Coordinates of C-alpha atoms in Angstrom, one line a residue:
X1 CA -10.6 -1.1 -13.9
X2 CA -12.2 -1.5 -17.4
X3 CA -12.2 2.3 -18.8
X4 CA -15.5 3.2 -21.2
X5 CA -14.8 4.0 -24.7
X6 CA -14.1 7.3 -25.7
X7 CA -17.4 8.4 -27.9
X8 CA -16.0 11.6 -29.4
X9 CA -12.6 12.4 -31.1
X10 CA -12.1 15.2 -28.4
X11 CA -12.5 11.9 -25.7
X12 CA -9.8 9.7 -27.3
X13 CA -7.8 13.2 -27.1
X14 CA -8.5 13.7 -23.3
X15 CA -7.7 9.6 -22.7
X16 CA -4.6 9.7 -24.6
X17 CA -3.1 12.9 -23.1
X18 CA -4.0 11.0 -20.0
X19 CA -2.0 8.2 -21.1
X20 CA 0.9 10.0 -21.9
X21 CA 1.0 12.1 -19.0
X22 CA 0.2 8.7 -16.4
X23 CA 3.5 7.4 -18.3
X24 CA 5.8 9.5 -18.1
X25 CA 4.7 10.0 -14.0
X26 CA 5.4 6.0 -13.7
X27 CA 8.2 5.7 -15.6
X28 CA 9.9 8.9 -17.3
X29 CA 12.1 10.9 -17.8
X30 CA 11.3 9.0 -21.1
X31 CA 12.0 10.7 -25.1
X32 CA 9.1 11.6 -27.2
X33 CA 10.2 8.0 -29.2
X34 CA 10.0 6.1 -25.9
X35 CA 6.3 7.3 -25.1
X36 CA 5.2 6.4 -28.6
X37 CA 6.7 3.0 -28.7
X38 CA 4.9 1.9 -25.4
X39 CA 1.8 3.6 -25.9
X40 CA 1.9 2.0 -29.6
X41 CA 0.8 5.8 -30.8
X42 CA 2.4 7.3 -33.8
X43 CA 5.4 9.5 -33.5
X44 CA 3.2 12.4 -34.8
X45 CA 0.2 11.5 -32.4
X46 CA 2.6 11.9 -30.0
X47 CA 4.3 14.9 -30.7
X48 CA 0.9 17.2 -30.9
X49 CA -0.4 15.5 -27.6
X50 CA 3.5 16.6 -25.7
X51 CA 3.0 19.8 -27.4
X52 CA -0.2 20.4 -26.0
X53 CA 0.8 18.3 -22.6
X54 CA 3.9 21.4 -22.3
X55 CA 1.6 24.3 -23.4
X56 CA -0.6 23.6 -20.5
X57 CA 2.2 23.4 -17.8
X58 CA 2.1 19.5 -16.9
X59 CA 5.0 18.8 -18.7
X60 CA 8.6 19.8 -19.0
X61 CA 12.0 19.1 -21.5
X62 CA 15.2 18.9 -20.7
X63 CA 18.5 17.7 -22.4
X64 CA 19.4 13.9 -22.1
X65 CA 23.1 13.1 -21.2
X66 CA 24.3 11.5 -24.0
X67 CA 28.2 11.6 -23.2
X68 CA 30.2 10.0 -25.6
X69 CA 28.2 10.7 -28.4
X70 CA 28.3 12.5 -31.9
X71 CA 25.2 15.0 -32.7
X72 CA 22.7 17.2 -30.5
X73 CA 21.9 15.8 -27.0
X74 CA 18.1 14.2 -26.9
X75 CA 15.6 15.6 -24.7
X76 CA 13.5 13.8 -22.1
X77 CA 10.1 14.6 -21.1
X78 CA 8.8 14.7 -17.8
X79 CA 6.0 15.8 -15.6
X80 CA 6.8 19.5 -14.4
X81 CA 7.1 20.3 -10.3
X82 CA 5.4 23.0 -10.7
X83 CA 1.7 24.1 -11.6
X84 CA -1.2 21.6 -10.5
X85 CA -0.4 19.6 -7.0
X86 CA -2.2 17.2 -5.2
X87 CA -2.9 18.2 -1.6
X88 CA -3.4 15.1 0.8
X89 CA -4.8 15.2 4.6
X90 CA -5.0 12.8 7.5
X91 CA -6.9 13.0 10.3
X92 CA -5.9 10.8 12.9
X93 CA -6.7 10.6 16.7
X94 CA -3.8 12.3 17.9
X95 CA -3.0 14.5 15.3
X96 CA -3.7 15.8 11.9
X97 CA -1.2 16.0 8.8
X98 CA -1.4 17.7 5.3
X99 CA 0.8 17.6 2.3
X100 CA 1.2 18.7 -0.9
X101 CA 2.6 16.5 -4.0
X102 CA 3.6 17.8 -7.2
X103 CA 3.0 15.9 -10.6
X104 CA 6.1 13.5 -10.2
X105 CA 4.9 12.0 -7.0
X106 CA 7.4 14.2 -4.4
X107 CA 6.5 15.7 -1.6
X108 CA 7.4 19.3 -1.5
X109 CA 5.4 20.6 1.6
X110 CA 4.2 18.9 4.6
X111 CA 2.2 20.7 7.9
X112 CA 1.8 18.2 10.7
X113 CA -0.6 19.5 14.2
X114 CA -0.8 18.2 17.2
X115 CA -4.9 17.4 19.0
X116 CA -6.0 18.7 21.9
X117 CA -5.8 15.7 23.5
X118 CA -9.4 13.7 24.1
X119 CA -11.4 16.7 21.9
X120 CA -12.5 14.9 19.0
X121 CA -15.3 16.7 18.0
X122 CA -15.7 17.4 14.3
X123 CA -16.4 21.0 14.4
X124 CA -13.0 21.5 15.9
X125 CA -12.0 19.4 14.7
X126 CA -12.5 20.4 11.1
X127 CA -11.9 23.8 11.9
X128 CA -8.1 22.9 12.7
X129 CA -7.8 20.7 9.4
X130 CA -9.4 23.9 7.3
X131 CA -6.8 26.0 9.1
X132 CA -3.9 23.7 8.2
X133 CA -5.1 23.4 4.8
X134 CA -5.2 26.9 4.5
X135 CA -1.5 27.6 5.5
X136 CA -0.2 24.5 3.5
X137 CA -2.2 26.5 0.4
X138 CA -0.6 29.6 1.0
X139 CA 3.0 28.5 1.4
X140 CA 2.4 26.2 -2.3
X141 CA 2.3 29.6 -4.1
X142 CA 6.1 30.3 -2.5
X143 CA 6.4 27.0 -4.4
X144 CA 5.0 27.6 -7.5
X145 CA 2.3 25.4 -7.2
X146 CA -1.6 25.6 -7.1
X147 CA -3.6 22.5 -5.5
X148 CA -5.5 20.9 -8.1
X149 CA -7.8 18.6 -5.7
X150 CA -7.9 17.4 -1.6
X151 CA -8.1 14.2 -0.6
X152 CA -8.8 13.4 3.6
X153 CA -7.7 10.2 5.4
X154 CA -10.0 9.3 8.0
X155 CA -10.0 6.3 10.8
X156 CA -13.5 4.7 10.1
X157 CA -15.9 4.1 7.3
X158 CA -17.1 6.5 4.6
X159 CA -20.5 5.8 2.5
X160 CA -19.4 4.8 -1.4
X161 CA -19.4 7.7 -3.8
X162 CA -19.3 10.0 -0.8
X163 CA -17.6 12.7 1.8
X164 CA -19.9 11.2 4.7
X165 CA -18.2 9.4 7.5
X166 CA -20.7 6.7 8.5
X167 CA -18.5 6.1 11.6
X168 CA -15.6 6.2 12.9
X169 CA -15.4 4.8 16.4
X170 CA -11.9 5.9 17.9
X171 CA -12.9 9.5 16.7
X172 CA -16.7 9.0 18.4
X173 CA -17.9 10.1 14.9
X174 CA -21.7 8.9 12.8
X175 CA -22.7 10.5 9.9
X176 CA -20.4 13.2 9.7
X177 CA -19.7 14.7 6.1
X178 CA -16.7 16.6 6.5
X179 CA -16.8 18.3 2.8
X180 CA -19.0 21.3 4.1
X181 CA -16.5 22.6 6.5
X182 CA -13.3 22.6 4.9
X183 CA -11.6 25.4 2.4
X184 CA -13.4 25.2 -1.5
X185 CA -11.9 26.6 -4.7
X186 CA -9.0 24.0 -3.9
X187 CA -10.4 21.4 -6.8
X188 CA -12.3 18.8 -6.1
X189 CA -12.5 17.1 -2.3
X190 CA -12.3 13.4 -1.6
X191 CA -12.9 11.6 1.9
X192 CA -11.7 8.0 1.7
X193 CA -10.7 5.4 4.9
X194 CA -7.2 5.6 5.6
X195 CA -6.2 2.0 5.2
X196 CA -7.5 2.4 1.5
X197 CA -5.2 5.0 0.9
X198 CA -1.9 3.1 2.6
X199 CA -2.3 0.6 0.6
X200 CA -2.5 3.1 -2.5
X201 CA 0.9 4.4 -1.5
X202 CA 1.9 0.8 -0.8
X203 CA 1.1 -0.2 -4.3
X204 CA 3.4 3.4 -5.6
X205 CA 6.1 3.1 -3.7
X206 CA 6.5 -1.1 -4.7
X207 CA 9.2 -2.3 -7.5
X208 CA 8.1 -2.2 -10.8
X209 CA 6.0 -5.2 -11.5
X210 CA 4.6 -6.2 -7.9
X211 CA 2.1 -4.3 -5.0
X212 CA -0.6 -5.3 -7.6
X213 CA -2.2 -7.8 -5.1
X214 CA -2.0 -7.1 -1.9
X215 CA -3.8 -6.8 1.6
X216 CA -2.6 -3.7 3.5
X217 CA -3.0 -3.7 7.4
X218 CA -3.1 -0.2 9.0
X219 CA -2.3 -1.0 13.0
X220 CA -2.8 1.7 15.3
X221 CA -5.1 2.7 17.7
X222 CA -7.6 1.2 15.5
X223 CA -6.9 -1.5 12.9
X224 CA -8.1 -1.2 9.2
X225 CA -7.1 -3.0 6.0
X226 CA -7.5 -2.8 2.5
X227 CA -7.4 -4.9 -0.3
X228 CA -5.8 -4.7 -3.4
X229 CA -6.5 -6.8 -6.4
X230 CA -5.0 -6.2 -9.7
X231 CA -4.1 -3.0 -8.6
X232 CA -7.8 -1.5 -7.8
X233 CA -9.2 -1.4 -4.4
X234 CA -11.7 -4.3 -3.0
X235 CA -14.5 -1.8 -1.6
X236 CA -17.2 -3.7 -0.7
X237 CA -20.8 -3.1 -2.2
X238 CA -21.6 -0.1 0.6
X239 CA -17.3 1.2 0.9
X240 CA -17.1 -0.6 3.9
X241 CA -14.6 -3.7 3.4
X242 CA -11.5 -3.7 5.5
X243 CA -12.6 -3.6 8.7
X244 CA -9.9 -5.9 10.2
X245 CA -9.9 -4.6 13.2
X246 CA -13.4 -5.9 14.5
X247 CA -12.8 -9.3 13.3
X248 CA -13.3 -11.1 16.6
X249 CA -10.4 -12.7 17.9
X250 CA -11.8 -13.6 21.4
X251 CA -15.4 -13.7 21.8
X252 CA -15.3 -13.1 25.6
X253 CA -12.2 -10.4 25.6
X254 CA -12.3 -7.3 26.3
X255 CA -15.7 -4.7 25.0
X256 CA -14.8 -2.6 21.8
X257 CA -15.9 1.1 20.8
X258 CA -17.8 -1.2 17.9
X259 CA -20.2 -2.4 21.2
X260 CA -19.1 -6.1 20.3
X261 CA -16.0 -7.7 22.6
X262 CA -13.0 -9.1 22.4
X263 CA -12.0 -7.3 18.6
X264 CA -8.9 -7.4 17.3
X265 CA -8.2 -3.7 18.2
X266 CA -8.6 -4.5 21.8
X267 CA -5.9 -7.3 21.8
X268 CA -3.5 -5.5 19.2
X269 CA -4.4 -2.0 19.0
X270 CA -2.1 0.8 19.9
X271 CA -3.6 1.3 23.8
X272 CA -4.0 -2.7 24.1
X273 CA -0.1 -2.8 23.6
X274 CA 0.6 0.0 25.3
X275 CA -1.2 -1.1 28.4
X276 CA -0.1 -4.4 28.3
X277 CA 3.5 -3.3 28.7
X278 CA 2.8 -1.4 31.6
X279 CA 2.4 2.2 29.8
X280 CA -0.6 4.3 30.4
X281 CA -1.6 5.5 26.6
X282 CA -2.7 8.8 28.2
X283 CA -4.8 11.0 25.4
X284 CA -1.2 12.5 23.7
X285 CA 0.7 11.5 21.0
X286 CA 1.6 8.1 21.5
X287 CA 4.5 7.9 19.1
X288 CA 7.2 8.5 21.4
X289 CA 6.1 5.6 23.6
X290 CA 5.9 3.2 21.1
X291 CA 9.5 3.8 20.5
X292 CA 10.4 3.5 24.1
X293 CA 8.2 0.6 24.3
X294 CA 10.5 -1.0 21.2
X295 CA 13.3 0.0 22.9
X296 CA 12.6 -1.9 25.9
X297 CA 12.2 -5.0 23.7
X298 CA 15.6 -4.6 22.2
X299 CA 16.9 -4.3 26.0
X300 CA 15.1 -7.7 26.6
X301 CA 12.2 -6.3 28.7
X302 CA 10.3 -9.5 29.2
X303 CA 6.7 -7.3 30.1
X304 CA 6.9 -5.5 26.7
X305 CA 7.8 -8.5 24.7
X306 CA 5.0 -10.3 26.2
X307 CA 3.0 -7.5 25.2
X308 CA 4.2 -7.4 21.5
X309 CA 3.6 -11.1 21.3
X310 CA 0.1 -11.0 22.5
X311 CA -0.7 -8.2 19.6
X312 CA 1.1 -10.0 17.2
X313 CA -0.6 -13.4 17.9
X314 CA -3.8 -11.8 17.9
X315 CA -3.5 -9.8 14.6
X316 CA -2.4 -12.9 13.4
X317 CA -5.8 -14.6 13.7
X318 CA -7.3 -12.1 12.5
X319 CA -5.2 -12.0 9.6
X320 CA -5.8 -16.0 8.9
X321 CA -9.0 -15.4 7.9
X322 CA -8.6 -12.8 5.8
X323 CA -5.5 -14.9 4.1
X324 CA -8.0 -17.7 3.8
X325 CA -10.4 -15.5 2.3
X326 CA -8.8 -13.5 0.1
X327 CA -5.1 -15.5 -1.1
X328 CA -3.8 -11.9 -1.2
X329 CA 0.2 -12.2 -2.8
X330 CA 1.5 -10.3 -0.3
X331 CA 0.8 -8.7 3.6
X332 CA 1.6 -5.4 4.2
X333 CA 2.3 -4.1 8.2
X334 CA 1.6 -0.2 8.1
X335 CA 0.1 2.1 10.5
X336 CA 1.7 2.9 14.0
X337 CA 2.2 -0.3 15.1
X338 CA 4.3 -0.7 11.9
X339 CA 7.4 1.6 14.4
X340 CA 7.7 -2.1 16.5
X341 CA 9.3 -3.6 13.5
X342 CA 10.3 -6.7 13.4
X343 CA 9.3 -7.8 17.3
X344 CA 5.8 -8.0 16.1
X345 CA 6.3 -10.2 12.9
X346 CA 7.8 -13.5 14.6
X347 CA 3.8 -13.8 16.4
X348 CA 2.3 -12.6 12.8
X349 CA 4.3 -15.1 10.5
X350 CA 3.2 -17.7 13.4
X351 CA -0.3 -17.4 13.6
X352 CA -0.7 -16.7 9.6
X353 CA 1.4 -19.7 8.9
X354 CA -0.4 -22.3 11.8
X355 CA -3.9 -21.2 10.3
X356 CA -4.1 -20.6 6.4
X357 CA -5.6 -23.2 4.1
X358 CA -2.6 -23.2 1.9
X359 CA 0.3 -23.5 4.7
X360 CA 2.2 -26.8 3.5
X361 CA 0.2 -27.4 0.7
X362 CA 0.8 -26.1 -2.7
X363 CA 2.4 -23.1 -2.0
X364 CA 3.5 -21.5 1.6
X365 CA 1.3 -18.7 3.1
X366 CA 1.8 -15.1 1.3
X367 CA 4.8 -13.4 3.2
X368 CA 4.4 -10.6 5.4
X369 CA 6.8 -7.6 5.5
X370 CA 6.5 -4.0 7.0
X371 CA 5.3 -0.8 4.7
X372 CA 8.1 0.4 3.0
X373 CA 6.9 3.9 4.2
X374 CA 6.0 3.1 7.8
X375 CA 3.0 5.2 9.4
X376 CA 2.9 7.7 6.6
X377 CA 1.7 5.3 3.9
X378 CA -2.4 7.2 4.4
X379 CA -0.9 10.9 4.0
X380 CA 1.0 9.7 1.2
X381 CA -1.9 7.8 -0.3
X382 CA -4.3 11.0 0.1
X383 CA -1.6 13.1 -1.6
X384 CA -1.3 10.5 -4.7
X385 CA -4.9 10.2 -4.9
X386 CA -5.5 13.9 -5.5
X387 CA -2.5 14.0 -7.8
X388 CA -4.0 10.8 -9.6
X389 CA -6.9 13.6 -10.5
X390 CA -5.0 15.5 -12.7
X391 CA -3.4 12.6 -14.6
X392 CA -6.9 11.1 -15.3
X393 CA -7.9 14.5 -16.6
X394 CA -5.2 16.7 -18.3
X395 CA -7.6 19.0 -19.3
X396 CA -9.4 19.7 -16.5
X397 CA -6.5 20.1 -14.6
X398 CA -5.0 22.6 -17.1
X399 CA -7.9 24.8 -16.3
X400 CA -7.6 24.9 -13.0

């Protein structure tokens, strides 16, 4: 993303503490020598903007091993684990999550609540989230640390530059902002789709050098993607690209929460699999019978193999055309769905590979893997998010 040049000497300050500070998160612990040779600043640029960075609490110094060697130890810089956080939510179906990050990207505090099953409704379900919030808040201070901005993962679409959920069919949500009912003074509150955010925590949690371009598939009771390219998020010119799961698969299968039919969620969506392998999804957690439905594949069940097939082959069409579309480097299996491994990738890599434009032409189809972080990747991109806040803006972070 192009950044707009600094008008005002106190600007260039503000976007070169940034730079320091987004550094040494990426990359340190790193010497004061290090962050002026790769931000091409001078030594004594760099030296006033540390000094400032460590005044303000987002920084910290220690003593660099240097065993062996003659002379006073070097120090390293770092950002400090305590002071401003990043407080991430999810609000899922089943469940709701919340978690607080500190400046170097860990996670020092999570809260996870269970729904009352089938009640969906956004004043309650708000209220719970607020509540959560709330505790998370208070046990941060135990912690040393004070949230410096929220960001909520929802299951459906939010409006551009917004908090409004436009809709969000497995939660039987339209138009919902949630901003007005959750906990203020916390910084400043974000609502963003949660496919969006796994594949921001994808794109963290990748080796140095890749997760730059990349399309993320979040598969669980509904199935959303996101699209990375060059590193920034493909939204769409209303927010709304991603929506993976409504791709049709099979124009006369089953109906869909979206009113259309035969969607990929209802072929390869959390309750289609379940149901398919002879598991009633019931309206609890459905975690634990994912597992057991894995576990029946590795026994060699032959109904929930058949099951896992049928999800796999019909993510993978829908996952053709978005290969075709897009020529994304990489495919990224998150979400739920993400806990069947590697039962559901033989179908994937199958229909992916048959389809695509580029299959056995000048290059092979992009590979697919799983999410290095499983079904977490959208708590952990909500956390980073917030956290991403304060190392765009030292200084407003520094008043918080």
């Amino acid at each position: 993303m192009v950044q707009p040049v600094p008008q005002t000497q106190a600007e260039l300050r503000l976007r070169n503490l940034s730079r320091v500070l987004h550094l040494l998160a990426d990359d340190g612990p790193l010497s004061r020598a290090e962050v002026a040779a790769r931000t091409g600043l001078t030594r004594a640029a760099i030296s006033s903007l540390v000094d400032e960075l460590l005044r303000a609490g987002l920084v910290v110094e220690s003593s660099r091993d240097r065993s062996g060697s003659v002379g006073r130890p070097g120090t390293a810089l770092e950002p400090a684990d305590r002071g401003p956080c990043g407080i991430g939510a999810e609000i899922g179906v089943d469940q709701l999550a919340v978690c607080a990050m500190d400046l170097r990207g860990g996670v020092r505090l999570r809260l996870d609540s269970p729904m009352t099953a089938g009640d969906t409704r956004p004043g309650r379900v708000l209220a719970a989230l607020a509540e959560l919030l709330e505790e998370l808040v208070g046990r941060c201070e135990g912690l040393g640390l004070r949230p410096a901005g929220v960001t909520v993962a929802v299951p459906g679409l939010v409006a551009r530059d917004s908090t409004t959920v436009v809709r969000a069919p497995n939660l039987g949500w339209e138009g919902v902002d949630p901003a007005p009912l959750l906990p203020t003074g916390h910084g400043p509150l974000r609502v963003e789709n949660e496919a969006n955010l796994g594949a921001v925590a994808e794109r963290a949690a990748s080796p140095a050098g890749t997760g730059r371009d990349l399309l993320y598939v979040s598969a669980g009771i509904g199935i959303g993607a996101a699209v990375l390219v060059d590193g920034e998020l493909l939204r769409g010119a209303r927010g709304f690209a991603g929506e993976l799961g409504h791709v049709p698969v099979a124009p006369d299968g089953p109906p869909c929460r979206c009113g259309s039919t035969g969607c990929a969620e209802t072929l390869a969506g959390e309750e289609a699999v379940l149901r398919a392998a002879g598991t009633d999804p019931g309206e609890g957690p459905r975690a634990p019978l994912l597992e057991a439905v894995r576990a029946r594949c590795e026994g060699g069940d032959e109904r929930a193999l058949a099951a896992v097939e049928r999800a796999g082959r019909a993510l993978g069409v829908a996952l053709s055309a978005a290969v075709n579309l897009l020529d994304p480097a990489e495919v990224v299996i998150g979400g739920p769905l993400a806990r069947l491994g590697h039962r559901l990738l033989p179908a994937l890599e199958h229909e992916v590979g048959l389809r695509t434009a580029v299959a056995g032409h000048d290059r092979p189809a992009p590979p697919l893997r799983l999410s290095r972080l499983g079904p977490d990747g959208p708590l952990l991109g909500a956390a980073r998010t917030a956290v991403r806040g304060v190392l765009d803006d030292p200084g407003r972070a520094r008043d918080t």
